[in-house]
């Protein structure tokens, strides 16, 4: 379905989509003039447009530190992800990566497309890193060192048990949560949050991505990437790749639901972490991805399309999340709505139904006990009323004109 068809079906997506388009254009205009900073922010928009928008919530000094932190870890991840790089070459680079960020001359040819550009011109990232405050540099170096060592460990180790899965996710994402908490603390705007809560923020996002990206990872060339723990998938199939075959559809969905249920364990910690944040810009920066995560889990649950293609939130709903997430009222409302959506999809005959429902009830209980659910308007579970045919037609024409203008203006700049 094209974007106009989506708007016809969800007309109140229109205004948030327009705001998102304008925000993306404004973000591109704000790229710094210095070559190294210009490269970093341009690259940020290329490797993750959504993160490039979310990071705009932060104040300039902290935004620069988070931008460099993200690119350093994205470069580290590019080395880990490139299955064409031999293990005996890859492991020493991962272990020493925290030292390379201080070296203007270091680069390493790997990755594809924009990631190859990032690696080939990594000196720009190093130059920008060396302009950050010492407290920011120390936090980034520490997390990079620990993450590189963890990635190196799992290059030579399969994800067998759920403990292995949690450990791997800690290294590649939980440490990101710890690092961000350190950067927030270094900025002087937040208290230092406990490692357990910071870790859960990262694990919730990472497990969501691992679930959603099953097909992409299993079809990776020249070698599959397998992050689903054997302790879970071996209950359903003999080999992880068997989940993608149509004859295993029932078992595949049961395994998927098991994985989603495991990820839900971290949702309550995420709510605790976000409720403790004081700075509105940091709050929005943290809250938007977490809402996207639970929304993605709700879409993936009991959904065979995870094994057939790409499952993700529609752009209009993403735009709403970015536009309307401002307070914990919005977060509790979104978590409650998405957990309710997920609950409505639970098949009582699913092997993990009881466990899934228990974890959803715990999330909903936390949201209810906040006392804030009645103070928000739901934008997750559908629209009440909606626009008439004439108004929808006018809005679609208006959207098309503005979209065409913004696109033309973009090409002229």
Short mmCIF file of C-alpha atoms in Angstrom, two decimals:
data_model
loop_
_atom_site.label_atom_id
_atom_site.label_comp_id
_atom_site.label_asym_id
_atom_site.label_seq_id
_atom_site.Cartn_x
_atom_site.Cartn_y
_atom_site.Cartn_z
CA UNK A 1 0.00 0.00 0.00
CA UNK A 2 1.44 3.41 -1.00
CA UNK A 3 1.72 6.33 1.41
CA UNK A 4 -1.50 7.93 0.11
CA UNK A 5 -3.36 4.66 0.67
CA UNK A 6 -2.02 4.50 4.21
CA UNK A 7 -3.18 8.07 4.87
CA UNK A 8 -6.64 7.27 3.52
CA UNK A 9 -6.81 4.37 5.97
CA UNK A 10 -5.25 6.35 8.87
CA UNK A 11 -6.03 10.03 8.15
CA UNK A 12 -4.74 11.34 11.47
CA UNK A 13 -1.26 10.12 10.48
CA UNK A 14 -1.08 13.05 8.04
CA UNK A 15 -0.13 15.88 10.39
CA UNK A 16 2.58 13.92 12.27
CA UNK A 17 4.01 12.73 8.92
CA UNK A 18 4.26 16.30 7.70
CA UNK A 19 5.96 17.38 10.92
CA UNK A 20 8.38 14.46 10.63
CA UNK A 21 9.23 15.38 7.04
CA UNK A 22 9.88 18.99 8.02
CA UNK A 23 11.94 17.91 11.04
CA UNK A 24 14.08 15.67 8.80
CA UNK A 25 14.70 18.57 6.42
CA UNK A 26 15.59 20.89 9.30
CA UNK A 27 17.98 18.29 10.75
CA UNK A 28 19.80 18.08 7.42
CA UNK A 29 20.11 21.88 7.30
CA UNK A 30 21.68 21.93 10.76
CA UNK A 31 24.70 19.80 9.79
CA UNK A 32 27.81 21.63 11.11
CA UNK A 33 30.17 23.35 8.64
CA UNK A 34 33.40 21.81 10.02
CA UNK A 35 34.43 18.89 7.77
CA UNK A 36 34.74 16.31 10.54
CA UNK A 37 31.52 17.27 12.30
CA UNK A 38 29.74 17.60 8.96
CA UNK A 39 30.84 14.06 8.07
CA UNK A 40 29.70 12.70 11.44
CA UNK A 41 26.21 14.18 11.33
CA UNK A 42 25.75 13.39 7.63
CA UNK A 43 26.84 9.82 8.29
CA UNK A 44 24.49 9.59 11.28
CA UNK A 45 21.52 10.43 9.04
CA UNK A 46 22.67 7.84 6.49
CA UNK A 47 23.21 4.91 8.86
CA UNK A 48 20.12 5.64 10.95
CA UNK A 49 17.65 8.30 9.84
CA UNK A 50 15.40 7.58 12.84
CA UNK A 51 18.27 8.00 15.32
CA UNK A 52 19.35 11.12 13.46
CA UNK A 53 15.92 12.58 14.21
CA UNK A 54 15.66 11.37 17.80
CA UNK A 55 19.09 12.78 18.68
CA UNK A 56 17.81 16.25 17.79
CA UNK A 57 15.95 16.18 21.11
CA UNK A 58 19.27 16.68 22.96
CA UNK A 59 21.12 19.89 23.76
CA UNK A 60 24.16 20.58 21.49
CA UNK A 61 27.01 19.50 23.78
CA UNK A 62 25.37 16.23 24.78
CA UNK A 63 24.11 15.71 21.22
CA UNK A 64 27.70 15.83 19.92
CA UNK A 65 28.86 13.29 22.51
CA UNK A 66 25.96 10.91 21.77
CA UNK A 67 26.51 11.29 18.01
CA UNK A 68 30.17 10.25 18.32
CA UNK A 69 29.32 7.47 20.79
CA UNK A 70 26.78 6.10 18.29
CA UNK A 71 29.18 6.26 15.33
CA UNK A 72 32.04 4.64 17.26
CA UNK A 73 29.81 1.76 18.27
CA UNK A 74 28.30 1.54 14.79
CA UNK A 75 31.83 1.22 13.38
CA UNK A 76 32.64 -1.46 15.96
CA UNK A 77 29.42 -3.24 15.01
CA UNK A 78 30.35 -3.03 11.32
CA UNK A 79 33.55 -4.95 12.03
CA UNK A 80 31.62 -7.57 14.01
CA UNK A 81 28.87 -7.91 11.39
CA UNK A 82 31.11 -8.32 8.33
CA UNK A 83 31.11 -12.09 7.87
CA UNK A 84 33.71 -11.80 5.08
CA UNK A 85 36.41 -10.73 7.56
CA UNK A 86 38.35 -13.70 8.91
CA UNK A 87 38.13 -14.35 12.64
CA UNK A 88 41.88 -14.05 13.21
CA UNK A 89 41.74 -10.54 11.68
CA UNK A 90 38.46 -9.47 13.25
CA UNK A 91 39.07 -10.40 16.90
CA UNK A 92 42.23 -8.27 17.44
CA UNK A 93 40.48 -5.25 15.88
CA UNK A 94 37.47 -5.62 18.18
CA UNK A 95 39.68 -5.93 21.26
CA UNK A 96 41.82 -2.90 20.34
CA UNK A 97 39.03 -0.68 18.99
CA UNK A 98 38.98 1.56 22.08
CA UNK A 99 42.55 2.59 21.23
CA UNK A 100 41.85 3.19 17.55
CA UNK A 101 39.41 6.00 18.36
CA UNK A 102 42.40 8.10 19.51
CA UNK A 103 44.29 7.51 16.24
CA UNK A 104 43.68 10.05 13.44
CA UNK A 105 45.20 7.72 10.85
CA UNK A 106 43.36 4.50 11.69
CA UNK A 107 40.78 3.03 9.31
CA UNK A 108 39.77 -0.46 8.25
CA UNK A 109 38.15 -1.54 5.00
CA UNK A 110 34.99 -3.51 5.75
CA UNK A 111 31.24 -3.22 5.55
CA UNK A 112 29.17 -2.14 2.56
CA UNK A 113 27.56 1.06 1.25
CA UNK A 114 27.45 3.83 3.86
CA UNK A 115 29.12 1.60 6.46
CA UNK A 116 32.14 1.19 4.18
CA UNK A 117 32.36 4.99 3.90
CA UNK A 118 32.23 5.25 7.69
CA UNK A 119 35.09 2.76 8.06
CA UNK A 120 37.19 4.22 5.23
CA UNK A 121 36.90 7.76 6.64
CA UNK A 122 36.90 6.93 10.32
CA UNK A 123 39.51 9.65 10.90
CA UNK A 124 36.67 12.20 10.88
CA UNK A 125 35.04 10.39 13.81
CA UNK A 126 38.37 10.25 15.68
CA UNK A 127 38.93 13.97 15.13
CA UNK A 128 35.49 14.82 16.49
CA UNK A 129 35.94 12.39 19.41
CA UNK A 130 39.15 14.18 20.46
CA UNK A 131 37.24 17.48 20.66
CA UNK A 132 34.79 16.15 23.25
CA UNK A 133 35.20 16.84 26.95
CA UNK A 134 37.43 14.43 28.88
CA UNK A 135 34.52 12.99 30.87
CA UNK A 136 32.69 12.16 27.62
CA UNK A 137 35.84 10.62 26.11
CA UNK A 138 36.41 8.44 29.17
CA UNK A 139 32.84 7.12 29.12
CA UNK A 140 32.99 6.33 25.39
CA UNK A 141 36.40 4.64 25.66
CA UNK A 142 35.29 2.49 28.61
CA UNK A 143 32.14 1.22 26.90
CA UNK A 144 33.93 0.66 23.58
CA UNK A 145 36.61 -1.42 25.31
CA UNK A 146 34.06 -3.58 27.14
CA UNK A 147 31.86 -3.99 24.08
CA UNK A 148 34.76 -4.92 21.81
CA UNK A 149 35.92 -7.59 24.26
CA UNK A 150 32.39 -8.99 24.52
CA UNK A 151 31.91 -9.06 20.75
CA UNK A 152 35.26 -10.85 20.37
CA UNK A 153 34.12 -13.45 22.88
CA UNK A 154 30.96 -14.22 20.92
CA UNK A 155 32.77 -14.37 17.57
CA UNK A 156 34.13 -17.66 18.85
CA UNK A 157 31.09 -18.71 20.88
CA UNK A 158 27.55 -19.72 19.91
CA UNK A 159 24.49 -18.29 21.67
CA UNK A 160 23.43 -21.54 23.34
CA UNK A 161 21.56 -20.69 26.53
CA UNK A 162 19.29 -17.85 27.58
CA UNK A 163 22.12 -16.71 29.85
CA UNK A 164 24.38 -16.56 26.76
CA UNK A 165 21.68 -14.56 24.97
CA UNK A 166 21.44 -12.07 27.84
CA UNK A 167 25.24 -11.82 28.00
CA UNK A 168 25.55 -11.22 24.25
CA UNK A 169 22.79 -8.59 24.33
CA UNK A 170 24.53 -6.97 27.32
CA UNK A 171 27.76 -6.60 25.34
CA UNK A 172 26.18 -5.22 22.17
CA UNK A 173 23.34 -3.14 23.66
CA UNK A 174 23.19 -3.23 27.46
CA UNK A 175 26.56 -1.49 27.50
CA UNK A 176 25.08 1.18 25.24
CA UNK A 177 22.50 1.80 27.96
CA UNK A 178 25.27 2.03 30.56
CA UNK A 179 27.27 4.37 28.34
CA UNK A 180 24.35 6.69 27.68
CA UNK A 181 23.62 6.86 31.41
CA UNK A 182 27.26 7.86 31.95
CA UNK A 183 27.03 10.54 29.25
CA UNK A 184 23.80 11.91 30.76
CA UNK A 185 25.51 12.02 34.16
CA UNK A 186 28.61 13.67 32.68
CA UNK A 187 26.39 16.39 31.18
CA UNK A 188 25.30 17.34 34.72
CA UNK A 189 21.59 16.95 33.96
CA UNK A 190 20.84 13.49 35.37
CA UNK A 191 21.76 11.30 38.32
CA UNK A 192 23.69 8.12 37.54
CA UNK A 193 21.12 5.36 37.06
CA UNK A 194 21.84 1.82 38.28
CA UNK A 195 23.56 -0.53 35.85
CA UNK A 196 20.69 -3.03 36.01
CA UNK A 197 18.11 -0.52 34.77
CA UNK A 198 20.50 0.89 32.14
CA UNK A 199 21.24 -2.63 30.93
CA UNK A 200 17.53 -3.44 30.58
CA UNK A 201 17.02 -0.35 28.39
CA UNK A 202 19.57 -1.75 25.96
CA UNK A 203 18.38 -5.36 26.15
CA UNK A 204 14.77 -4.44 25.42
CA UNK A 205 15.79 -2.67 22.21
CA UNK A 206 18.33 -5.31 21.15
CA UNK A 207 16.05 -8.29 21.69
CA UNK A 208 13.34 -6.54 19.69
CA UNK A 209 15.79 -6.01 16.82
CA UNK A 210 17.01 -9.63 16.97
CA UNK A 211 13.42 -10.88 16.80
CA UNK A 212 12.41 -8.55 13.97
CA UNK A 213 15.60 -9.19 11.93
CA UNK A 214 15.46 -13.01 11.99
CA UNK A 215 15.12 -13.42 8.22
CA UNK A 216 17.77 -10.84 7.33
CA UNK A 217 20.27 -12.40 9.75
CA UNK A 218 19.63 -16.02 8.77
CA UNK A 219 20.00 -15.15 5.06
CA UNK A 220 23.24 -13.20 5.56
CA UNK A 221 25.90 -13.89 2.90
CA UNK A 222 28.42 -15.52 3.04
CA UNK A 223 27.47 -16.81 6.50
CA UNK A 224 24.28 -16.69 8.56
CA UNK A 225 24.19 -14.66 11.74
CA UNK A 226 22.39 -16.55 14.48
CA UNK A 227 21.45 -14.77 17.69
CA UNK A 228 18.31 -16.63 18.78
CA UNK A 229 19.38 -18.88 21.70
CA UNK A 230 19.41 -22.61 21.09
CA UNK A 231 17.72 -23.12 24.48
CA UNK A 232 14.60 -21.52 22.99
CA UNK A 233 14.58 -22.51 19.30
CA UNK A 234 15.60 -26.14 19.87
CA UNK A 235 12.22 -26.71 21.54
CA UNK A 236 10.59 -26.20 18.16
CA UNK A 237 12.99 -27.15 15.33
CA UNK A 238 16.26 -29.03 14.76
CA UNK A 239 18.06 -26.09 13.11
CA UNK A 240 17.46 -22.36 13.49
CA UNK A 241 17.13 -21.86 9.74
CA UNK A 242 14.24 -24.35 9.68
CA UNK A 243 11.97 -21.68 11.13
CA UNK A 244 11.80 -19.88 7.78
CA UNK A 245 10.34 -22.84 5.91
CA UNK A 246 6.59 -22.88 5.34
CA UNK A 247 6.13 -26.45 6.57
CA UNK A 248 7.35 -25.29 10.01
CA UNK A 249 5.02 -22.28 10.25
CA UNK A 250 3.20 -23.39 13.40
CA UNK A 251 6.40 -24.19 15.27
CA UNK A 252 8.02 -21.00 13.96
CA UNK A 253 5.26 -18.80 15.38
CA UNK A 254 5.41 -20.63 18.72
CA UNK A 255 9.16 -20.05 18.85
CA UNK A 256 8.65 -16.39 17.91
CA UNK A 257 6.13 -15.96 20.71
CA UNK A 258 8.61 -17.53 23.13
CA UNK A 259 11.23 -14.97 22.06
CA UNK A 260 8.81 -12.05 22.44
CA UNK A 261 7.83 -13.29 25.90
CA UNK A 262 11.50 -13.34 26.88
CA UNK A 263 11.95 -9.73 25.70
CA UNK A 264 8.95 -8.53 27.73
CA UNK A 265 10.92 -9.30 30.90
CA UNK A 266 12.76 -5.97 30.51
CA UNK A 267 9.75 -3.68 29.98
CA UNK A 268 9.13 -2.89 33.65
CA UNK A 269 12.78 -1.93 34.20
CA UNK A 270 12.54 0.39 31.20
CA UNK A 271 9.50 2.11 32.71
CA UNK A 272 11.41 2.58 35.99
CA UNK A 273 14.43 4.03 34.17
CA UNK A 274 12.37 6.52 32.17
CA UNK A 275 10.27 7.60 35.16
CA UNK A 276 13.47 8.69 36.95
CA UNK A 277 14.67 11.03 34.18
CA UNK A 278 14.43 14.77 34.88
CA UNK A 279 15.61 16.48 31.70
CA UNK A 280 12.78 16.66 29.11
CA UNK A 281 15.14 16.40 26.13
CA UNK A 282 16.90 13.31 27.51
CA UNK A 283 13.54 11.83 28.42
CA UNK A 284 12.25 12.13 24.84
CA UNK A 285 15.51 10.77 23.46
CA UNK A 286 15.16 7.67 25.65
CA UNK A 287 11.40 7.20 25.50
CA UNK A 288 10.79 7.28 21.74
CA UNK A 289 12.90 4.16 20.93
CA UNK A 290 11.40 2.22 23.85
CA UNK A 291 7.86 2.88 22.65
CA UNK A 292 8.93 1.86 19.15
CA UNK A 293 10.30 -1.37 20.64
CA UNK A 294 7.14 -2.45 22.45
CA UNK A 295 5.12 -1.45 19.39
CA UNK A 296 7.33 -3.63 17.20
CA UNK A 297 7.00 -6.57 19.61
CA UNK A 298 3.21 -6.20 19.47
CA UNK A 299 3.35 -6.37 15.67
CA UNK A 300 5.76 -9.31 15.59
CA UNK A 301 3.94 -11.45 18.14
CA UNK A 302 2.09 -14.39 16.56
CA UNK A 303 3.02 -13.00 13.13
CA UNK A 304 4.35 -15.49 10.55
CA UNK A 305 5.48 -12.58 8.35
CA UNK A 306 8.55 -12.24 10.59
CA UNK A 307 9.80 -15.34 8.74
CA UNK A 308 8.71 -14.12 5.30
CA UNK A 309 9.81 -10.47 5.12
CA UNK A 310 10.03 -7.22 7.09
CA UNK A 311 7.64 -6.40 9.94
CA UNK A 312 7.72 -2.85 11.22
CA UNK A 313 5.49 -0.06 12.42
CA UNK A 314 3.89 2.05 9.69
CA UNK A 315 5.53 5.42 9.12
CA UNK A 316 2.49 7.34 10.31
CA UNK A 317 2.46 5.59 13.68
CA UNK A 318 6.20 6.15 14.00
CA UNK A 319 5.63 9.83 13.28
CA UNK A 320 2.95 9.95 15.98
CA UNK A 321 5.31 8.40 18.52
CA UNK A 322 8.00 10.98 17.73
CA UNK A 323 5.54 13.86 17.74
CA UNK A 324 3.48 13.00 20.81
CA UNK A 325 5.95 11.44 23.26
CA UNK A 326 6.63 14.20 25.76
CA UNK A 327 5.92 12.90 29.28
CA UNK A 328 5.62 9.67 31.27
CA UNK A 329 1.87 9.94 30.73
CA UNK A 330 2.52 9.28 27.04
CA UNK A 331 4.93 6.44 27.81
CA UNK A 332 2.58 4.66 30.23
CA UNK A 333 -0.25 5.10 27.73
CA UNK A 334 1.75 3.67 24.82
CA UNK A 335 3.08 0.73 26.85
CA UNK A 336 -0.42 -0.03 28.09
CA UNK A 337 -1.95 0.21 24.60
CA UNK A 338 0.70 -1.88 22.88
CA UNK A 339 0.69 -4.51 25.61
CA UNK A 340 -3.10 -4.66 25.26
CA UNK A 341 -2.72 -5.09 21.50
CA UNK A 342 -0.25 -7.91 22.10
CA UNK A 343 -2.56 -9.47 24.69
CA UNK A 344 -5.41 -9.58 22.15
CA UNK A 345 -3.19 -11.72 19.88
CA UNK A 346 -2.33 -14.37 22.49
CA UNK A 347 -3.65 -17.80 21.57
CA UNK A 348 -4.59 -19.68 24.75
CA UNK A 349 -3.18 -22.83 23.12
CA UNK A 350 0.26 -21.31 22.64
CA UNK A 351 2.84 -23.20 24.80
CA UNK A 352 3.89 -19.94 26.50
CA UNK A 353 0.48 -18.25 26.71
CA UNK A 354 0.32 -18.27 30.51
CA UNK A 355 3.81 -16.78 30.85
CA UNK A 356 3.13 -14.19 28.14
CA UNK A 357 -0.14 -13.06 29.73
CA UNK A 358 1.53 -12.84 33.14
CA UNK A 359 4.25 -10.53 31.83
CA UNK A 360 1.74 -8.38 29.97
CA UNK A 361 -0.38 -8.07 33.11
CA UNK A 362 2.70 -6.93 35.07
CA UNK A 363 3.36 -4.19 32.49
CA UNK A 364 -0.27 -3.10 32.47
CA UNK A 365 -0.37 -3.09 36.29
CA UNK A 366 2.65 -0.75 36.42
CA UNK A 367 0.98 1.55 33.91
CA UNK A 368 -2.34 1.55 35.79
CA UNK A 369 -0.69 2.17 39.15
CA UNK A 370 0.98 5.30 37.76
CA UNK A 371 -2.45 6.94 37.89
CA UNK A 372 -1.76 8.62 34.54
CA UNK A 373 -3.66 6.44 32.07
CA UNK A 374 -6.85 8.51 32.21
CA UNK A 375 -4.91 11.69 31.42
CA UNK A 376 -3.85 10.78 27.90
CA UNK A 377 -5.39 10.28 24.49
CA UNK A 378 -4.63 6.93 22.89
CA UNK A 379 -3.00 7.11 19.47
CA UNK A 380 -2.12 3.42 19.29
CA UNK A 381 -5.36 1.48 19.23
CA UNK A 382 -7.10 3.31 16.41
CA UNK A 383 -9.10 6.44 15.81
CA UNK A 384 -12.54 7.31 17.00
CA UNK A 385 -14.64 8.94 14.36
CA UNK A 386 -12.09 10.06 11.80
CA UNK A 387 -12.50 12.44 8.88
CA UNK A 388 -15.20 12.44 6.21
CA UNK A 389 -14.41 11.64 2.55
CA UNK A 390 -14.22 15.30 1.50
CA UNK A 391 -11.82 16.25 4.30
CA UNK A 392 -9.66 13.19 3.57
CA UNK A 393 -9.46 14.20 -0.10
CA UNK A 394 -8.44 17.75 0.81
CA UNK A 395 -5.82 16.51 3.28
CA UNK A 396 -4.33 14.08 0.78
CA UNK A 397 -4.07 16.81 -1.89
CA UNK A 398 -2.50 19.17 0.67
CA UNK A 399 -0.05 16.51 1.77
CA UNK A 400 0.93 15.78 -1.84
CA UNK A 401 1.57 19.47 -2.57
CA UNK A 402 3.66 19.99 0.56
CA UNK A 403 5.58 16.74 0.03
CA UNK A 404 6.35 17.72 -3.58
CA UNK A 405 7.48 21.18 -2.46
CA UNK A 406 9.79 19.80 0.20
CA UNK A 407 11.25 17.26 -2.23
CA UNK A 408 11.85 19.92 -4.90
CA UNK A 409 13.40 22.24 -2.32
CA UNK A 410 15.66 19.42 -1.17
CA UNK A 411 16.96 18.80 -4.71
CA UNK A 412 17.58 22.52 -5.26
CA UNK A 413 19.75 22.86 -2.14
#
